[in-house]
């Protein structure tokens, strides 16, 4: 497997891990702020939000490792981790309090 093809292998795995991490953090924020009707309603929303985050971050990881990883794998991994961190932070910051509810 060439270094450029590693993006196809690492992207989905890293994207799934980023989506799960974002969903877990958002669920903890919602639980702490008592957001939502019940656990079932929140769970369905978290599945959809987590899937969206996983898709976006899988594309990010795959493109970065597939393209930048050809020249410098360390920079690609650090860039992927930094991008995933920003994505999870924005994900939780934007969705932590729906309808302007302040915790």
mmCIF file of N, CA and C in Angstrom:
data_model
loop_
_atom_site.group_PDB
_atom_site.id
_atom_site.type_symbol
_atom_site.label_atom_id
_atom_site.label_comp_id
_atom_site.label_asym_id
_atom_site.label_seq_id
_atom_site.Cartn_x
_atom_site.Cartn_y
_atom_site.Cartn_z
ATOM 1 N N UNK A 1 0.854 -1.170 0.000
ATOM 2 C CA UNK A 1 0.000 0.000 0.000
ATOM 3 C C UNK A 1 0.902 1.237 0.000
ATOM 4 N N UNK A 2 0.638 2.129 -0.935
ATOM 5 C CA UNK A 2 1.441 3.341 -1.005
ATOM 6 C C UNK A 2 0.981 4.335 0.056
ATOM 7 N N UNK A 3 1.830 5.321 0.305
ATOM 8 C CA UNK A 3 1.498 6.301 1.338
ATOM 9 C C UNK A 3 0.254 7.098 0.982
ATOM 10 N N UNK A 4 0.004 7.328 -0.305
ATOM 11 C CA UNK A 4 -1.178 8.064 -0.718
ATOM 12 C C UNK A 4 -2.474 7.303 -0.490
ATOM 13 N N UNK A 5 -2.412 5.978 -0.461
ATOM 14 C CA UNK A 5 -3.614 5.163 -0.265
ATOM 15 C C UNK A 5 -3.977 5.006 1.208
ATOM 16 N N UNK A 6 -3.112 5.423 2.092
ATOM 17 C CA UNK A 6 -3.421 5.310 3.523
ATOM 18 C C UNK A 6 -4.629 6.163 3.902
ATOM 19 N N UNK A 7 -4.895 7.222 3.150
ATOM 20 C CA UNK A 7 -6.063 8.058 3.440
ATOM 21 C C UNK A 7 -7.361 7.292 3.327
ATOM 22 N N UNK A 8 -7.419 6.348 2.395
ATOM 23 C CA UNK A 8 -8.629 5.531 2.224
ATOM 24 C C UNK A 8 -8.823 4.557 3.377
ATOM 25 N N UNK A 9 -7.740 4.163 4.015
ATOM 26 C CA UNK A 9 -7.832 3.223 5.136
ATOM 27 C C UNK A 9 -8.029 3.940 6.463
ATOM 28 N N UNK A 10 -7.336 5.043 6.642
ATOM 29 C CA UNK A 10 -7.373 5.751 7.925
ATOM 30 C C UNK A 10 -8.566 6.692 8.018
ATOM 31 N N UNK A 11 -8.981 7.282 6.899
ATOM 32 C CA UNK A 11 -10.057 8.265 6.906
ATOM 33 C C UNK A 11 -11.352 7.785 7.546
ATOM 34 N N UNK A 12 -11.926 6.658 7.115
ATOM 35 C CA UNK A 12 -13.174 6.205 7.734
ATOM 36 C C UNK A 12 -13.039 5.852 9.210
ATOM 37 N N UNK A 13 -11.924 5.251 9.582
ATOM 38 C CA UNK A 13 -11.732 4.875 10.996
ATOM 39 C C UNK A 13 -11.592 6.118 11.863
ATOM 40 N N UNK A 14 -10.764 7.061 11.424
ATOM 41 C CA UNK A 14 -10.580 8.293 12.196
ATOM 42 C C UNK A 14 -11.851 9.139 12.189
ATOM 43 N N UNK A 15 -12.581 9.139 11.069
ATOM 44 C CA UNK A 15 -13.848 9.869 11.010
ATOM 45 C C UNK A 15 -14.886 9.293 11.953
ATOM 46 N N UNK A 16 -14.963 7.974 12.014
ATOM 47 C CA UNK A 16 -15.893 7.336 12.934
ATOM 48 C C UNK A 16 -15.521 7.643 14.382
ATOM 49 N N UNK A 17 -14.240 7.602 14.681
ATOM 50 C CA UNK A 17 -13.800 7.922 16.049
ATOM 51 C C UNK A 17 -14.119 9.372 16.401
ATOM 52 N N UNK A 18 -13.940 10.275 15.456
ATOM 53 C CA UNK A 18 -14.258 11.688 15.703
ATOM 54 C C UNK A 18 -15.757 11.873 15.901
ATOM 55 N N UNK A 19 -16.574 11.194 15.102
ATOM 56 C CA UNK A 19 -18.024 11.289 15.255
ATOM 57 C C UNK A 19 -18.511 10.750 16.590
ATOM 58 N N UNK A 20 -17.937 9.639 17.021
ATOM 59 C CA UNK A 20 -18.316 9.066 18.324
ATOM 60 C C UNK A 20 -17.891 9.992 19.457
ATOM 61 N N UNK A 21 -16.688 10.539 19.365
ATOM 62 C CA UNK A 21 -16.222 11.464 20.403
ATOM 63 C C UNK A 21 -17.116 12.695 20.480
ATOM 64 N N UNK A 22 -17.467 13.264 19.338
ATOM 65 C CA UNK A 22 -18.351 14.430 19.334
ATOM 66 C C UNK A 22 -19.720 14.113 19.902
ATOM 67 N N UNK A 23 -20.268 12.956 19.569
ATOM 68 C CA UNK A 23 -21.584 12.567 20.091
ATOM 69 C C UNK A 23 -21.547 12.338 21.595
ATOM 70 N N UNK A 24 -20.482 11.731 22.084
ATOM 71 C CA UNK A 24 -20.358 11.491 23.527
ATOM 72 C C UNK A 24 -20.241 12.814 24.285
ATOM 73 N N UNK A 25 -19.444 13.733 23.766
ATOM 74 C CA UNK A 25 -19.308 15.032 24.428
ATOM 75 C C UNK A 25 -20.607 15.832 24.380
ATOM 76 N N UNK A 26 -21.309 15.784 23.245
ATOM 77 C CA UNK A 26 -22.579 16.494 23.145
ATOM 78 C C UNK A 26 -23.628 15.878 24.062
ATOM 79 N N UNK A 27 -23.656 14.558 24.166
ATOM 80 C CA UNK A 27 -24.594 13.897 25.073
ATOM 81 C C UNK A 27 -24.317 14.286 26.522
ATOM 82 N N UNK A 28 -23.054 14.389 26.886
ATOM 83 C CA UNK A 28 -22.711 14.809 28.252
ATOM 84 C C UNK A 28 -23.137 16.251 28.507
ATOM 85 N N UNK A 29 -22.964 17.120 27.512
ATOM 86 C CA UNK A 29 -23.391 18.512 27.677
ATOM 87 C C UNK A 29 -24.905 18.602 27.789
ATOM 88 N N UNK A 30 -25.626 17.838 26.978
ATOM 89 C CA UNK A 30 -27.083 17.851 27.049
ATOM 90 C C UNK A 30 -27.573 17.282 28.369
ATOM 91 N N UNK A 31 -26.916 16.249 28.856
ATOM 92 C CA UNK A 31 -27.321 15.643 30.126
ATOM 93 C C UNK A 31 -27.069 16.609 31.281
ATOM 94 N N UNK A 32 -25.957 17.319 31.244
ATOM 95 C CA UNK A 32 -25.634 18.265 32.318
ATOM 96 C C UNK A 32 -26.590 19.452 32.323
ATOM 97 N N UNK A 33 -27.028 19.868 31.132
ATOM 98 C CA UNK A 33 -27.920 21.021 31.031
ATOM 99 C C UNK A 33 -29.394 20.629 31.007
ATOM 100 N N UNK A 34 -29.681 19.339 31.066
ATOM 101 C CA UNK A 34 -31.048 18.832 31.062
ATOM 102 C C UNK A 34 -31.812 19.307 29.826
ATOM 103 N N UNK A 35 -31.203 19.097 28.652
ATOM 104 C CA UNK A 35 -31.785 19.500 27.375
ATOM 105 C C UNK A 35 -32.559 18.327 26.792
ATOM 106 N N UNK A 36 -33.707 18.617 26.208
ATOM 107 C CA UNK A 36 -34.465 17.593 25.495
ATOM 108 C C UNK A 36 -35.625 17.060 26.292
ATOM 109 N N UNK A 37 -36.428 16.273 25.589
ATOM 110 C CA UNK A 37 -37.628 15.699 26.181
ATOM 111 C C UNK A 37 -37.291 14.452 26.979
ATOM 112 N N UNK A 38 -36.576 13.540 26.343
ATOM 113 C CA UNK A 38 -36.188 12.305 27.013
ATOM 114 C C UNK A 38 -34.959 11.732 26.328
ATOM 115 N N UNK A 39 -34.464 10.642 26.850
ATOM 116 C CA UNK A 39 -33.252 10.036 26.301
ATOM 117 C C UNK A 39 -33.431 9.522 24.885
ATOM 118 N N UNK A 40 -34.614 9.038 24.546
ATOM 119 C CA UNK A 40 -34.844 8.503 23.206
ATOM 120 C C UNK A 40 -34.793 9.602 22.150
ATOM 121 N N UNK A 41 -35.398 10.728 22.437
ATOM 122 C CA UNK A 41 -35.373 11.844 21.486
ATOM 123 C C UNK A 41 -33.949 12.362 21.313
ATOM 124 N N UNK A 42 -33.222 12.474 22.396
ATOM 125 C CA UNK A 42 -31.844 12.939 22.305
ATOM 126 C C UNK A 42 -30.970 11.928 21.575
ATOM 127 N N UNK A 43 -31.215 10.654 21.792
ATOM 128 C CA UNK A 43 -30.416 9.615 21.146
ATOM 129 C C UNK A 43 -30.549 9.637 19.638
ATOM 130 N N UNK A 44 -31.766 9.842 19.127
ATOM 131 C CA UNK A 44 -31.966 9.892 17.688
ATOM 132 C C UNK A 44 -31.264 11.110 17.094
ATOM 133 N N UNK A 45 -31.354 12.243 17.764
ATOM 134 C CA UNK A 45 -30.659 13.442 17.287
ATOM 135 C C UNK A 45 -29.153 13.232 17.306
ATOM 136 N N UNK A 46 -28.646 12.582 18.335
ATOM 137 C CA UNK A 46 -27.208 12.345 18.427
ATOM 138 C C UNK A 46 -26.724 11.405 17.331
ATOM 139 N N UNK A 47 -27.551 10.442 16.928
ATOM 140 C CA UNK A 47 -27.166 9.546 15.836
ATOM 141 C C UNK A 47 -26.995 10.337 14.546
ATOM 142 N N UNK A 48 -27.947 11.206 14.253
ATOM 143 C CA UNK A 48 -27.862 11.987 13.022
ATOM 144 C C UNK A 48 -26.716 12.999 13.077
ATOM 145 N N UNK A 49 -26.587 13.707 14.180
ATOM 146 C CA UNK A 49 -25.495 14.671 14.311
ATOM 147 C C UNK A 49 -24.137 13.987 14.276
ATOM 148 N N UNK A 50 -24.021 12.862 14.962
ATOM 149 C CA UNK A 50 -22.756 12.128 14.982
ATOM 150 C C UNK A 50 -22.386 11.588 13.616
ATOM 151 N N UNK A 51 -23.396 11.120 12.854
ATOM 152 C CA UNK A 51 -23.134 10.623 11.499
ATOM 153 C C UNK A 51 -22.651 11.749 10.597
ATOM 154 N N UNK A 52 -23.251 12.911 10.715
ATOM 155 C CA UNK A 52 -22.811 14.057 9.918
ATOM 156 C C UNK A 52 -21.373 14.449 10.259
ATOM 157 N N UNK A 53 -21.072 14.500 11.544
ATOM 158 C CA UNK A 53 -19.705 14.821 11.966
ATOM 159 C C UNK A 53 -18.725 13.759 11.495
ATOM 160 N N UNK A 54 -19.112 12.494 11.557
ATOM 161 C CA UNK A 54 -18.223 11.408 11.119
ATOM 162 C C UNK A 54 -17.937 11.500 9.624
ATOM 163 N N UNK A 55 -18.933 11.835 8.817
ATOM 164 C CA UNK A 55 -18.725 11.949 7.372
ATOM 165 C C UNK A 55 -17.789 13.107 7.051
ATOM 166 N N UNK A 56 -18.045 14.255 7.650
ATOM 167 C CA UNK A 56 -17.200 15.429 7.383
ATOM 168 C C UNK A 56 -15.767 15.175 7.829
ATOM 169 N N UNK A 57 -15.595 14.614 9.007
ATOM 170 C CA UNK A 57 -14.232 14.387 9.494
ATOM 171 C C UNK A 57 -13.539 13.245 8.751
ATOM 172 N N UNK A 58 -14.288 12.258 8.245
ATOM 173 C CA UNK A 58 -13.667 11.195 7.447
ATOM 174 C C UNK A 58 -13.115 11.757 6.147
ATOM 175 N N UNK A 59 -13.852 12.666 5.535
ATOM 176 C CA UNK A 59 -13.357 13.322 4.322
ATOM 177 C C UNK A 59 -12.105 14.137 4.650
ATOM 178 N N UNK A 60 -12.136 14.856 5.767
ATOM 179 C CA UNK A 60 -10.970 15.651 6.184
ATOM 180 C C UNK A 60 -9.748 14.769 6.402
ATOM 181 N N UNK A 61 -9.910 13.724 7.203
ATOM 182 C CA UNK A 61 -8.796 12.824 7.485
ATOM 183 C C UNK A 61 -8.293 12.154 6.213
ATOM 184 N N UNK A 62 -9.207 11.665 5.388
ATOM 185 C CA UNK A 62 -8.807 10.966 4.167
ATOM 186 C C UNK A 62 -8.059 11.863 3.199
ATOM 187 N N UNK A 63 -8.562 13.070 3.004
ATOM 188 C CA UNK A 63 -7.894 13.996 2.088
ATOM 189 C C UNK A 63 -6.536 14.425 2.624
ATOM 190 N N UNK A 64 -6.477 14.690 3.911
ATOM 191 C CA UNK A 64 -5.214 15.161 4.483
ATOM 192 C C UNK A 64 -4.152 14.064 4.481
ATOM 193 N N UNK A 65 -4.519 12.884 4.902
ATOM 194 C CA UNK A 65 -3.532 11.803 4.939
ATOM 195 C C UNK A 65 -3.221 11.321 3.526
ATOM 196 N N UNK A 66 -4.214 11.283 2.656
ATOM 197 C CA UNK A 66 -3.986 10.846 1.292
ATOM 198 C C UNK A 66 -3.116 11.806 0.494
ATOM 199 N N UNK A 67 -3.265 13.108 0.738
ATOM 200 C CA UNK A 67 -2.504 14.085 -0.037
ATOM 201 C C UNK A 67 -1.226 14.516 0.676
ATOM 202 N N UNK A 68 -1.363 15.032 1.887
ATOM 203 C CA UNK A 68 -0.192 15.518 2.623
ATOM 204 C C UNK A 68 0.668 14.354 3.105
ATOM 205 N N UNK A 69 0.049 13.224 3.382
ATOM 206 C CA UNK A 69 0.777 12.063 3.879
ATOM 207 C C UNK A 69 1.791 11.499 2.897
ATOM 208 N N UNK A 70 1.641 11.853 1.634
ATOM 209 C CA UNK A 70 2.622 11.401 0.651
ATOM 210 C C UNK A 70 4.001 11.990 0.926
ATOM 211 N N UNK A 71 4.015 13.208 1.443
ATOM 212 C CA UNK A 71 5.291 13.879 1.680
ATOM 213 C C UNK A 71 5.719 13.805 3.133
ATOM 214 N N UNK A 72 4.790 14.010 4.039
ATOM 215 C CA UNK A 72 5.155 14.022 5.451
ATOM 216 C C UNK A 72 3.978 13.483 6.265
ATOM 217 N N UNK A 73 4.106 12.260 6.731
ATOM 218 C CA UNK A 73 3.014 11.600 7.446
ATOM 219 C C UNK A 73 2.780 12.239 8.816
ATOM 220 N N UNK A 74 3.832 12.707 9.466
ATOM 221 C CA UNK A 74 3.683 13.339 10.784
ATOM 222 C C UNK A 74 2.847 14.606 10.690
ATOM 223 N N UNK A 75 3.122 15.429 9.701
ATOM 224 C CA UNK A 75 2.353 16.659 9.510
ATOM 225 C C UNK A 75 0.897 16.329 9.182
ATOM 226 N N UNK A 76 0.683 15.293 8.386
ATOM 227 C CA UNK A 76 -0.681 14.894 8.042
ATOM 228 C C UNK A 76 -1.455 14.439 9.276
ATOM 229 N N UNK A 77 -0.824 13.651 10.125
ATOM 230 C CA UNK A 77 -1.503 13.187 11.344
ATOM 231 C C UNK A 77 -1.764 14.332 12.314
ATOM 232 N N UNK A 78 -0.813 15.230 12.458
ATOM 233 C CA UNK A 78 -1.024 16.387 13.336
ATOM 234 C C UNK A 78 -2.104 17.311 12.786
ATOM 235 N N UNK A 79 -2.108 17.519 11.476
ATOM 236 C CA UNK A 79 -3.152 18.335 10.855
ATOM 237 C C UNK A 79 -4.523 17.694 10.962
ATOM 238 N N UNK A 80 -4.572 16.375 10.808
ATOM 239 C CA UNK A 80 -5.840 15.669 10.965
ATOM 240 C C UNK A 80 -6.366 15.761 12.380
ATOM 241 N N UNK A 81 -5.485 15.598 13.352
ATOM 242 C CA UNK A 81 -5.896 15.702 14.758
ATOM 243 C C UNK A 81 -6.341 17.116 15.104
ATOM 244 N N UNK A 82 -5.617 18.110 14.592
ATOM 245 C CA UNK A 82 -6.002 19.502 14.860
ATOM 246 C C UNK A 82 -7.347 19.828 14.217
ATOM 247 N N UNK A 83 -7.540 19.385 12.982
ATOM 248 C CA UNK A 83 -8.819 19.618 12.316
ATOM 249 C C UNK A 83 -9.971 18.911 13.000
ATOM 250 N N UNK A 84 -9.744 17.677 13.446
ATOM 251 C CA UNK A 84 -10.790 16.930 14.151
ATOM 252 C C UNK A 84 -11.127 17.603 15.478
ATOM 253 N N UNK A 85 -10.125 18.124 16.161
ATOM 254 C CA UNK A 85 -10.362 18.832 17.418
ATOM 255 C C UNK A 85 -11.220 20.070 17.187
ATOM 256 N N UNK A 86 -10.912 20.819 16.151
ATOM 257 C CA UNK A 86 -11.701 22.015 15.835
ATOM 258 C C UNK A 86 -13.132 21.624 15.455
ATOM 259 N N UNK A 87 -13.282 20.544 14.677
ATOM 260 C CA UNK A 87 -14.622 20.098 14.288
ATOM 261 C C UNK A 87 -15.456 19.690 15.496
ATOM 262 N N UNK A 88 -14.871 18.936 16.409
ATOM 263 C CA UNK A 88 -15.602 18.505 17.606
ATOM 264 C C UNK A 88 -15.932 19.711 18.470
ATOM 265 N N UNK A 89 -14.997 20.643 18.611
ATOM 266 C CA UNK A 89 -15.247 21.843 19.415
ATOM 267 C C UNK A 89 -16.396 22.648 18.822
ATOM 268 N N UNK A 90 -16.388 22.883 17.516
ATOM 269 C CA UNK A 90 -17.477 23.618 16.882
ATOM 270 C C UNK A 90 -18.797 22.861 16.986
ATOM 271 N N UNK A 91 -18.755 21.560 16.820
ATOM 272 C CA UNK A 91 -19.936 20.709 16.906
ATOM 273 C C UNK A 91 -20.598 20.846 18.269
ATOM 274 N N UNK A 92 -19.818 20.744 19.318
ATOM 275 C CA UNK A 92 -20.369 20.832 20.671
ATOM 276 C C UNK A 92 -20.750 22.269 21.005
ATOM 277 N N UNK A 93 -19.958 23.241 20.560
ATOM 278 C CA UNK A 93 -20.248 24.643 20.865
ATOM 279 C C UNK A 93 -21.540 25.113 20.192
ATOM 280 N N UNK A 94 -21.796 24.663 18.985
ATOM 281 C CA UNK A 94 -22.995 25.103 18.275
ATOM 282 C C UNK A 94 -24.256 24.372 18.714
ATOM 283 N N UNK A 95 -24.126 23.117 19.134
ATOM 284 C CA UNK A 95 -25.311 22.311 19.434
ATOM 285 C C UNK A 95 -25.529 22.064 20.924
ATOM 286 N N UNK A 96 -24.693 22.621 21.780
ATOM 287 C CA UNK A 96 -24.819 22.282 23.199
ATOM 288 C C UNK A 96 -26.102 22.807 23.824
ATOM 289 N N UNK A 97 -26.666 23.872 23.258
ATOM 290 C CA UNK A 97 -27.877 24.450 23.838
ATOM 291 C C UNK A 97 -28.845 24.834 22.728
ATOM 292 N N UNK A 98 -29.675 23.898 22.283
ATOM 293 C CA UNK A 98 -30.625 24.239 21.224
ATOM 294 C C UNK A 98 -31.619 25.295 21.666
ATOM 295 N N UNK A 99 -32.081 26.092 20.717
ATOM 296 C CA UNK A 99 -33.076 27.162 20.955
ATOM 297 C C UNK A 99 -32.590 28.194 21.966
ATOM 298 N N UNK A 100 -31.303 28.375 22.069
ATOM 299 C CA UNK A 100 -30.763 29.417 22.933
ATOM 300 C C UNK A 100 -30.821 29.130 24.413
ATOM 301 N N UNK A 101 -31.126 27.909 24.785
ATOM 302 C CA UNK A 101 -31.178 27.558 26.215
ATOM 303 C C UNK A 101 -29.801 27.694 26.813
ATOM 304 N N UNK A 102 -29.690 28.406 27.906
ATOM 305 C CA UNK A 102 -28.402 28.613 28.552
ATOM 306 C C UNK A 102 -28.300 27.724 29.795
ATOM 307 N N UNK A 103 -27.233 27.008 29.867
ATOM 308 C CA UNK A 103 -27.019 26.080 30.979
ATOM 309 C C UNK A 103 -26.422 26.821 32.154
#
